[in-house]
CSV table of C-alpha atoms in Angstrom, one decimal:
chain,number,residue,atom,x,y,z
A,1,ALA,CA,0.0,0.0,0.0
A,2,GLY,CA,3.0,2.3,0.0
A,3,PHE,CA,3.4,5.1,2.5
A,4,ALA,CA,0.9,7.5,4.0
A,5,VAL,CA,1.8,11.1,3.6
A,6,SER,CA,1.3,14.3,5.6
A,7,PHE,CA,2.3,17.8,4.5
A,8,VAL,CA,2.6,20.3,7.3
A,9,VAL,CA,3.3,24.0,7.0
A,10,LEU,CA,4.9,25.4,10.1
A,11,THR,CA,3.2,28.6,11.2
A,12,ARG,CA,2.5,30.6,14.3
A,13,GLU,CA,-0.4,28.3,15.0
A,14,VAL,CA,1.7,25.2,14.2
A,15,PRO,CA,5.2,26.0,15.7
A,16,MET,CA,8.0,23.5,15.6
A,17,GLN,CA,8.8,24.0,19.2
A,18,LYS,CA,5.4,22.7,20.3
A,19,PHE,CA,5.4,19.2,18.9
A,20,GLU,CA,1.9,18.5,20.2
A,21,LEU,CA,0.5,21.1,17.8
A,22,VAL,CA,2.6,19.7,15.0
A,23,TYR,CA,1.3,16.2,15.7
A,24,ARG,CA,-2.3,17.6,15.6
A,25,GLU,CA,-1.6,19.0,12.1
A,26,ILE,CA,0.1,15.8,11.0
A,27,VAL,CA,-3.1,13.7,11.7
A,28,SER,CA,-5.2,16.4,10.2
A,29,LYS,CA,-3.3,16.4,6.9
A,30,LEU,CA,-2.7,12.6,6.7
A,31,ALA,CA,-3.4,11.3,3.2
A,32,THR,CA,-3.3,7.7,1.8
A,33,ALA,CA,-3.3,6.1,-1.6
A,34,SER,CA,-6.7,4.7,-0.9
A,35,GLY,CA,-8.1,8.3,-0.9
A,36,THR,CA,-8.6,8.8,2.8
A,37,ARG,CA,-8.0,12.2,4.3
A,38,GLY,CA,-7.1,12.8,7.9
A,39,LEU,CA,-6.8,10.2,10.7
A,40,ARG,CA,-10.5,10.3,11.1
A,41,GLY,CA,-11.0,9.3,7.5
A,42,LEU,CA,-8.4,6.6,7.8
A,43,ILE,CA,-10.0,5.0,10.8
A,44,ALA,CA,-13.5,5.3,9.3
A,45,HIS,CA,-12.3,3.4,6.2
A,46,TRP,CA,-10.8,0.8,8.4
A,47,LEU,CA,-14.0,0.3,10.3
A,48,ASP,CA,-15.8,-0.2,7.0
A,49,THR,CA,-13.5,-3.0,6.1
A,50,LEU,CA,-14.3,-4.7,9.4
A,51,GLN,CA,-18.0,-5.0,8.6
A,52,PRO,CA,-17.8,-8.5,7.2
A,53,HIS,CA,-15.8,-9.8,10.1
A,54,LEU,CA,-17.6,-8.1,13.0
A,55,GLY,CA,-20.8,-6.6,11.7
A,56,GLU,CA,-21.9,-9.9,10.2
A,57,ALA,CA,-20.7,-12.2,12.9
A,58,PRO,CA,-23.1,-15.2,13.5
A,59,ASP,CA,-23.8,-14.3,17.1
A,60,GLU,CA,-22.9,-11.9,19.8
A,61,ALA,CA,-20.5,-14.2,21.6
A,62,THR,CA,-18.5,-14.6,18.4
A,63,ARG,CA,-18.5,-10.9,17.7
A,64,ALA,CA,-17.3,-10.1,21.3
A,65,ALA,CA,-14.5,-12.7,21.0
A,66,ARG,CA,-13.4,-11.3,17.7
A,67,VAL,CA,-13.4,-7.7,19.1
A,68,GLU,CA,-11.3,-8.8,22.1
A,69,SER,CA,-8.9,-10.6,19.8
A,70,LEU,CA,-8.5,-7.5,17.7
A,71,ALA,CA,-8.0,-5.4,20.8
A,72,GLU,CA,-5.2,-7.7,22.0
A,73,THR,CA,-3.6,-7.4,18.6
A,74,LEU,CA,-3.7,-3.6,18.7
A,75,ARG,CA,-2.3,-3.4,22.2
A,76,GLY,CA,0.5,-5.8,21.3
A,77,LEU,CA,1.8,-3.8,18.4
A,78,ASP,CA,5.4,-2.8,19.0
A,79,GLY,CA,5.5,0.8,20.3
A,80,MET,CA,1.7,1.1,20.4
A,81,ASP,CA,0.5,3.5,23.1
A,82,LEU,CA,-2.2,2.0,25.3
A,83,ASN,CA,-4.5,5.0,24.9
A,84,PHE,CA,-4.2,4.9,21.1
A,85,ALA,CA,-5.0,1.1,21.1
A,86,ASN,CA,-7.9,1.6,23.5
A,87,GLY,CA,-9.3,4.4,21.4
A,88,LEU,CA,-9.3,2.3,18.3
A,89,THR,CA,-11.0,-0.6,20.3
A,90,ALA,CA,-13.6,1.9,21.6
A,91,LEU,CA,-14.4,3.0,18.1
A,92,VAL,CA,-14.8,-0.7,17.0
A,93,GLN,CA,-17.2,-1.3,20.0
A,94,ASN,CA,-19.1,1.9,19.1
A,95,ARG,CA,-19.6,0.7,15.6
A,96,PHE,CA,-20.4,-2.9,16.1
A,97,ARG,CA,-21.7,-3.4,19.6
A,98,PRO,CA,-25.5,-3.8,19.6
A,99,LEU,CA,-27.5,-1.1,21.4
A,100,ALA,CA,-28.1,-2.1,25.0
A,101,GLY,CA,-31.5,-1.6,26.6
A,102,GLU,CA,-32.7,2.0,26.3
A,103,GLU,CA,-29.4,3.2,24.7
A,104,MET,CA,-30.1,5.6,21.9
A,105,PRO,CA,-28.3,5.9,18.6
A,106,GLU,CA,-27.6,9.6,19.4
A,107,ALA,CA,-25.6,8.5,22.4
A,108,ARG,CA,-23.4,6.4,20.1
A,109,GLU,CA,-22.9,9.4,17.8
A,110,ILE,CA,-21.8,11.5,20.7
A,111,GLU,CA,-19.3,8.8,21.8
A,112,ARG,CA,-18.0,8.5,18.3
A,113,HIS,CA,-17.5,12.2,18.0
A,114,THR,CA,-15.6,12.3,21.3
A,115,LEU,CA,-13.3,9.5,20.2
A,116,TYR,CA,-12.5,11.1,16.9
A,117,GLU,CA,-11.9,14.4,18.6
A,118,TRP,CA,-9.4,12.7,20.8
A,119,PHE,CA,-7.5,11.1,17.9
A,120,GLU,CA,-7.4,14.6,16.3
A,121,GLY,CA,-5.7,16.1,19.3
A,122,GLY,CA,-8.7,17.8,20.9
A,123,ARG,CA,-8.7,19.0,24.5
A,124,LEU,CA,-11.0,16.6,26.4
A,125,SER,CA,-11.4,16.0,30.2
A,126,LYS,CA,-10.4,12.8,31.8
A,127,ARG,CA,-14.1,12.4,32.8
A,128,GLU,CA,-15.0,12.4,29.1
A,129,LEU,CA,-12.4,9.8,28.3
A,130,ARG,CA,-12.5,7.5,31.3
A,131,SER,CA,-15.2,5.1,29.9
A,132,PHE,CA,-13.0,4.4,26.9
A,133,GLN,CA,-9.9,3.5,29.0
A,134,ILE,CA,-8.1,6.6,27.6
A,135,PHE,CA,-6.2,8.4,30.3
A,136,ASP,CA,-4.6,11.4,28.6
A,137,SER,CA,-5.4,13.9,25.9
A,138,LEU,CA,-2.7,15.0,23.5
A,139,ASN,CA,0.1,16.9,25.3
A,140,LYS,CA,3.8,17.7,25.1
A,141,THR,CA,4.7,14.6,27.0
A,142,ASN,CA,2.8,12.0,24.9
A,143,SER,CA,2.9,13.6,21.4
A,144,LYS,CA,6.0,11.8,20.2
A,145,ARG,CA,4.7,8.5,21.6
A,146,LEU,CA,1.4,9.0,19.7
A,147,LEU,CA,3.3,9.6,16.5
A,148,VAL,CA,5.0,6.2,17.0
A,149,SER,CA,1.6,4.7,17.6
A,150,LEU,CA,0.2,6.3,14.4
A,151,ILE,CA,3.1,4.8,12.4
A,152,GLU,CA,2.5,1.4,14.0
A,153,TYR,CA,-1.2,1.6,13.2
A,154,LEU,CA,-0.4,2.5,9.6
A,155,ARG,CA,1.9,-0.5,9.4
A,156,TYR,CA,-0.9,-2.7,10.9
A,157,LEU,CA,-3.2,-1.5,8.0
A,158,GLY,CA,-0.6,-2.6,5.5
A,159,TYR,CA,1.2,0.7,4.8
A,160,GLN,CA,5.0,0.9,4.9
A,161,GLY,CA,4.9,3.8,7.2
A,162,LEU,CA,4.7,7.6,7.1
A,163,ILE,CA,6.3,10.3,4.9
A,164,LEU,CA,6.2,13.6,6.7
A,165,LEU,CA,6.8,16.8,4.7
A,166,LEU,CA,7.5,20.0,6.7
A,167,ASP,CA,7.7,23.5,5.2
A,168,GLU,CA,8.6,27.0,6.5
A,169,LEU,CA,11.0,26.0,9.2
A,170,GLU,CA,12.8,29.2,8.7
A,171,THR,CA,10.1,31.1,10.6
A,172,VAL,CA,11.7,29.9,13.8
A,173,MET,CA,14.8,32.0,13.2
A,174,THR,CA,13.0,35.2,14.1
A,175,GLN,CA,12.1,33.9,17.6
A,176,SER,CA,13.8,33.9,20.9
A,177,SER,CA,16.8,31.7,21.7
A,178,ALA,CA,14.7,29.5,24.0
A,179,VAL,CA,12.1,29.0,21.4
A,180,ARG,CA,14.6,28.3,18.7
A,181,ASN,CA,16.4,25.7,20.8
A,182,ALA,CA,13.2,23.9,21.6
A,183,ALA,CA,12.3,23.8,17.8
A,184,TYR,CA,15.8,22.7,16.8
A,185,GLU,CA,15.7,20.0,19.5
A,186,ASN,CA,12.6,18.6,17.8
A,187,VAL,CA,14.4,18.7,14.5
A,188,ARG,CA,17.3,16.8,16.0
A,189,LEU,CA,15.0,14.2,17.4
A,190,PHE,CA,13.4,13.7,14.0
A,191,ILE,CA,16.9,13.2,12.4
A,192,ASP,CA,18.0,10.8,15.0
A,193,ASN,CA,14.8,8.8,14.9
A,194,ALA,CA,14.6,8.7,11.1
A,195,GLU,CA,18.1,7.3,11.0
A,196,GLN,CA,16.9,4.4,13.1
A,197,ALA,CA,13.6,3.8,11.4
A,198,HIS,CA,12.6,2.4,8.1
A,199,HIS,CA,9.0,3.5,8.5
A,200,LEU,CA,9.3,7.2,9.1
A,201,HIS,CA,10.8,9.5,6.4
A,202,VAL,CA,10.9,13.2,7.3
A,203,PHE,CA,11.7,16.0,4.8
A,204,PHE,CA,12.2,19.6,5.7
A,205,SER,CA,12.1,22.2,3.0
A,206,ILE,CA,14.5,25.0,4.2
A,207,ILE,CA,16.4,27.9,2.8
A,208,PRO,CA,20.3,28.0,3.2
A,209,ASP,CA,20.1,30.6,6.1
A,210,VAL,CA,18.5,27.9,8.3
A,211,ILE,CA,21.7,26.0,8.2
A,212,LEU,CA,24.3,28.8,7.8
A,213,ALA,CA,22.9,31.8,9.6
A,214,ASP,CA,23.9,32.6,13.2
A,215,LYS,CA,20.3,31.9,14.4
A,216,GLY,CA,20.0,28.8,12.3
A,217,PHE,CA,21.1,25.2,13.0
A,218,LYS,CA,24.6,26.3,14.0
A,219,SER,CA,23.2,28.1,17.1
A,220,TYR,CA,22.2,24.7,18.5
A,221,ASP,CA,25.2,22.4,18.9
A,222,ALA,CA,23.3,19.2,19.3
A,223,LEU,CA,21.7,19.7,15.9
A,224,TRP,CA,24.7,21.4,14.2
A,225,SER,CA,26.9,18.4,14.9
A,226,ARG,CA,24.6,16.4,12.7
A,227,VAL,CA,24.4,18.7,9.7
A,228,ARG,CA,27.6,20.8,9.8
A,229,SER,CA,29.3,18.7,7.0
A,230,VAL,CA,26.9,20.2,4.4
A,231,GLY,CA,28.9,22.0,1.8
A,232,GLU,CA,32.2,20.5,2.8
A,233,ASN,CA,32.0,17.7,0.3
A,234,ARG,CA,32.0,18.8,-3.3
A,235,ARG,CA,30.3,15.5,-4.3
A,236,LEU,CA,26.5,15.4,-3.9
A,237,ASN,CA,25.3,12.6,-1.6
A,238,TYR,CA,21.6,11.9,-2.1
A,239,ARG,CA,21.5,9.9,1.1
A,240,SER,CA,22.9,12.8,3.2
A,241,ILE,CA,20.9,14.4,6.0
A,242,VAL,CA,21.0,17.7,4.1
A,243,ILE,CA,20.8,17.9,0.3
A,244,ASP,CA,21.4,21.1,-1.5
A,245,LEU,CA,18.7,21.2,-4.2
A,246,HIS,CA,20.7,23.9,-6.2
A,247,ARG,CA,23.4,21.3,-6.7
A,248,THR,CA,21.1,18.4,-7.8
A,249,PRO,CA,22.3,17.7,-11.4
A,250,LEU,CA,18.9,16.6,-12.9
A,251,GLU,CA,19.2,15.8,-16.5
A,252,VAL,CA,16.4,16.2,-19.1
A,253,PRO,CA,15.0,12.7,-18.7
A,254,GLU,CA,14.7,13.2,-15.0
A,255,LEU,CA,13.1,16.6,-15.4
A,256,LEU,CA,10.6,15.0,-17.8
A,257,GLU,CA,9.7,12.4,-15.2
A,258,LEU,CA,9.4,15.1,-12.6
A,259,GLY,CA,7.1,17.0,-14.8
A,260,LYS,CA,4.9,13.9,-15.4
A,261,ARG,CA,4.7,13.3,-11.7
A,262,LEU,CA,3.7,16.8,-11.0
A,263,ARG,CA,1.0,16.4,-13.6
A,264,ARG,CA,-0.3,13.3,-11.9
A,265,ILE,CA,-0.4,15.1,-8.5
A,266,HIS,CA,-2.2,18.0,-10.0
A,267,GLN,CA,-4.8,15.7,-11.6
A,268,CYS,CA,-5.5,14.0,-8.3
A,269,ALA,CA,-5.6,17.3,-6.4
A,270,TYR,CA,-8.1,19.0,-8.8
A,271,ARG,CA,-9.8,16.0,-10.2
A,272,TRP,CA,-9.3,16.6,-13.9
A,273,GLN,CA,-7.5,15.1,-16.9
A,274,ALA,CA,-4.3,17.1,-17.5
A,275,GLU,CA,-2.5,14.9,-20.0
A,276,PRO,CA,-4.5,15.8,-23.1
A,277,ILE,CA,-3.4,19.5,-22.7
A,278,VAL,CA,-0.1,19.3,-20.7
A,279,THR,CA,1.2,16.6,-22.9
A,280,ASP,CA,4.6,14.8,-22.6
A,281,ALA,CA,5.7,16.8,-25.7
A,282,PHE,CA,4.8,20.0,-24.0
A,283,ILE,CA,6.8,19.1,-20.9
A,284,GLN,CA,9.7,18.3,-23.3
A,285,GLN,CA,9.3,21.8,-24.8
A,286,VAL,CA,9.6,23.4,-21.4
A,287,CYS,CA,12.8,21.4,-20.7
A,288,ASP,CA,14.2,22.4,-24.1
A,289,THR,CA,13.4,26.1,-23.6
A,290,GLN,CA,14.9,26.2,-20.2
A,291,GLN,CA,18.0,24.3,-21.5
A,292,ARG,CA,18.4,26.8,-24.4
A,293,MET,CA,18.3,29.7,-21.9
A,294,GLY,CA,21.0,28.0,-19.8
A,295,LEU,CA,18.7,27.5,-17.0
A,296,LEU,CA,18.3,23.7,-17.0
A,297,PRO,CA,19.9,23.2,-13.5
A,298,GLU,CA,17.2,25.5,-12.0
A,299,VAL,CA,14.9,22.8,-10.7
A,300,ARG,CA,12.7,25.2,-8.7
A,301,LEU,CA,12.2,27.2,-11.8
A,302,PHE,CA,11.1,24.1,-13.7
A,303,ILE,CA,8.7,23.1,-11.0
A,304,LYS,CA,7.1,26.5,-10.8
A,305,GLN,CA,6.8,26.5,-14.6
A,306,ILE,CA,5.0,23.1,-14.8
A,307,VAL,CA,2.6,24.0,-11.9
A,308,ARG,CA,1.8,27.3,-13.6
A,309,TYR,CA,1.0,25.6,-16.9
A,310,LEU,CA,-1.1,23.0,-15.1
A,311,ASP,CA,-3.1,25.7,-13.3
A,312,MET,CA,-3.6,27.6,-16.6
A,313,ALA,CA,-4.7,24.5,-18.5
A,314,GLU,CA,-7.1,23.4,-15.7
A,315,GLN,CA,-8.7,26.8,-15.6
A,316,ASP,CA,-8.6,27.8,-19.2
A,317,GLY,CA,-8.8,24.5,-20.9
A,318,THR,CA,-5.9,25.3,-23.3
A,319,LEU,CA,-2.3,26.4,-23.5
A,320,GLU,CA,-2.5,27.9,-27.0
A,321,GLY,CA,-0.6,31.0,-27.5
A,322,ILE,CA,1.8,30.5,-24.6
A,323,ASP,CA,5.3,31.9,-25.1
A,324,LEU,CA,7.5,29.6,-23.1
A,325,THR,CA,10.4,32.1,-23.1
A,326,ASP,CA,8.3,34.9,-21.8
A,327,GLN,CA,6.8,32.6,-19.1
A,328,ILE,CA,10.3,31.6,-17.9
A,329,VAL,CA,11.4,35.2,-17.6
A,330,ALA,CA,8.2,36.1,-15.7
A,331,THR,CA,8.7,33.2,-13.3
A,332,GLN,CA,12.3,34.2,-12.7
A,333,LYS,CA,11.2,37.6,-11.7
A,334,GLU,CA,8.5,36.2,-9.4
A,335,ILE,CA,11.1,34.0,-7.7
A,336,ALA,CA,13.5,36.9,-7.3
A,337,GLN,CA,10.7,39.1,-5.9
A,338,GLU,CA,9.6,36.4,-3.4
A,339,GLN,CA,13.1,36.0,-2.1
A,340,ALA,CA,13.5,39.8,-1.7
A,341,GLU,CA,10.1,40.3,0.0
A,342,GLN,CA,10.2,37.2,2.2
A,343,GLN,CA,10.0,38.5,5.7
A,344,PRO,CA,9.1,35.7,8.1
A,345,PRO,CA,6.6,36.8,10.8
A,346,LYS,CA,8.1,37.7,14.2
A,347,TRP,CA,6.7,36.2,17.3
A,348,ASP,CA,8.0,34.8,20.6
A,349,ALA,CA,6.9,31.6,22.3
């Protein structure tokens, strides 16, 4: 089933130094190849798959035994947090346990909403959670443990793990030393854990200043010791902790494949057929034009070009009359202006 993916933009509301808030955004933006969105969607889809096994059990005793067996399996997963496992079991019970006595369907709906809210990192009282054998809401202490549990749950469902994409880390550089250190410590933990795990792959999109500026990684020794070699080796290492995208020597065939993959992503995101308009031949023309202008190594420029053409084609239904040279020049100016005007917001803790 491949990897599940989550793309998180680090902002004032989702700061890197507060991992519990980052975790909440991770589960909110979780996406899978099966089309589910968010952890709620993933769990709901899983419950649907259990219908033949639990919803159509021959009798109540069999159903109860199967639920208990499932609960034991979940609790026994390596690294699984007990609260996470109990929450999943409670949702299974909520879905498949017959209504008892005068119990109303509305009460089940309230229970289900409470459980999903817990999985999404909502603030709930211990009284609200006690009946589900859940003893803590999301907090600074358990957030990293819950991320491990999420990965184990994904693996249990047949996924290889989680790919986590994090953007705008540079915003932390404008903050106080204490806040930066807390954020950089979380980055360090990601690097250390990712080196040991085959099931979590974390990618930070950063500008060079994050590494090289005085308030960047070099201001935090525990992190700097892991990335300081960047730039020292003239040979590009794609397996390095830090990869300089400006030095990635992508050739035309690789850019073509990149363009096709961007096209597939755009099609999925906007639910349309891009290939009849943004054809393979058109992507080749973009590569050829950029190469003729001596700009082939500018991967970011190529990406922005392809995305721009995809947006135009999806909205206008055609790319007729497009001057590729003029578009490349315009995009270059946009990139230069973005870099000149980029002023990260300033805030403290």
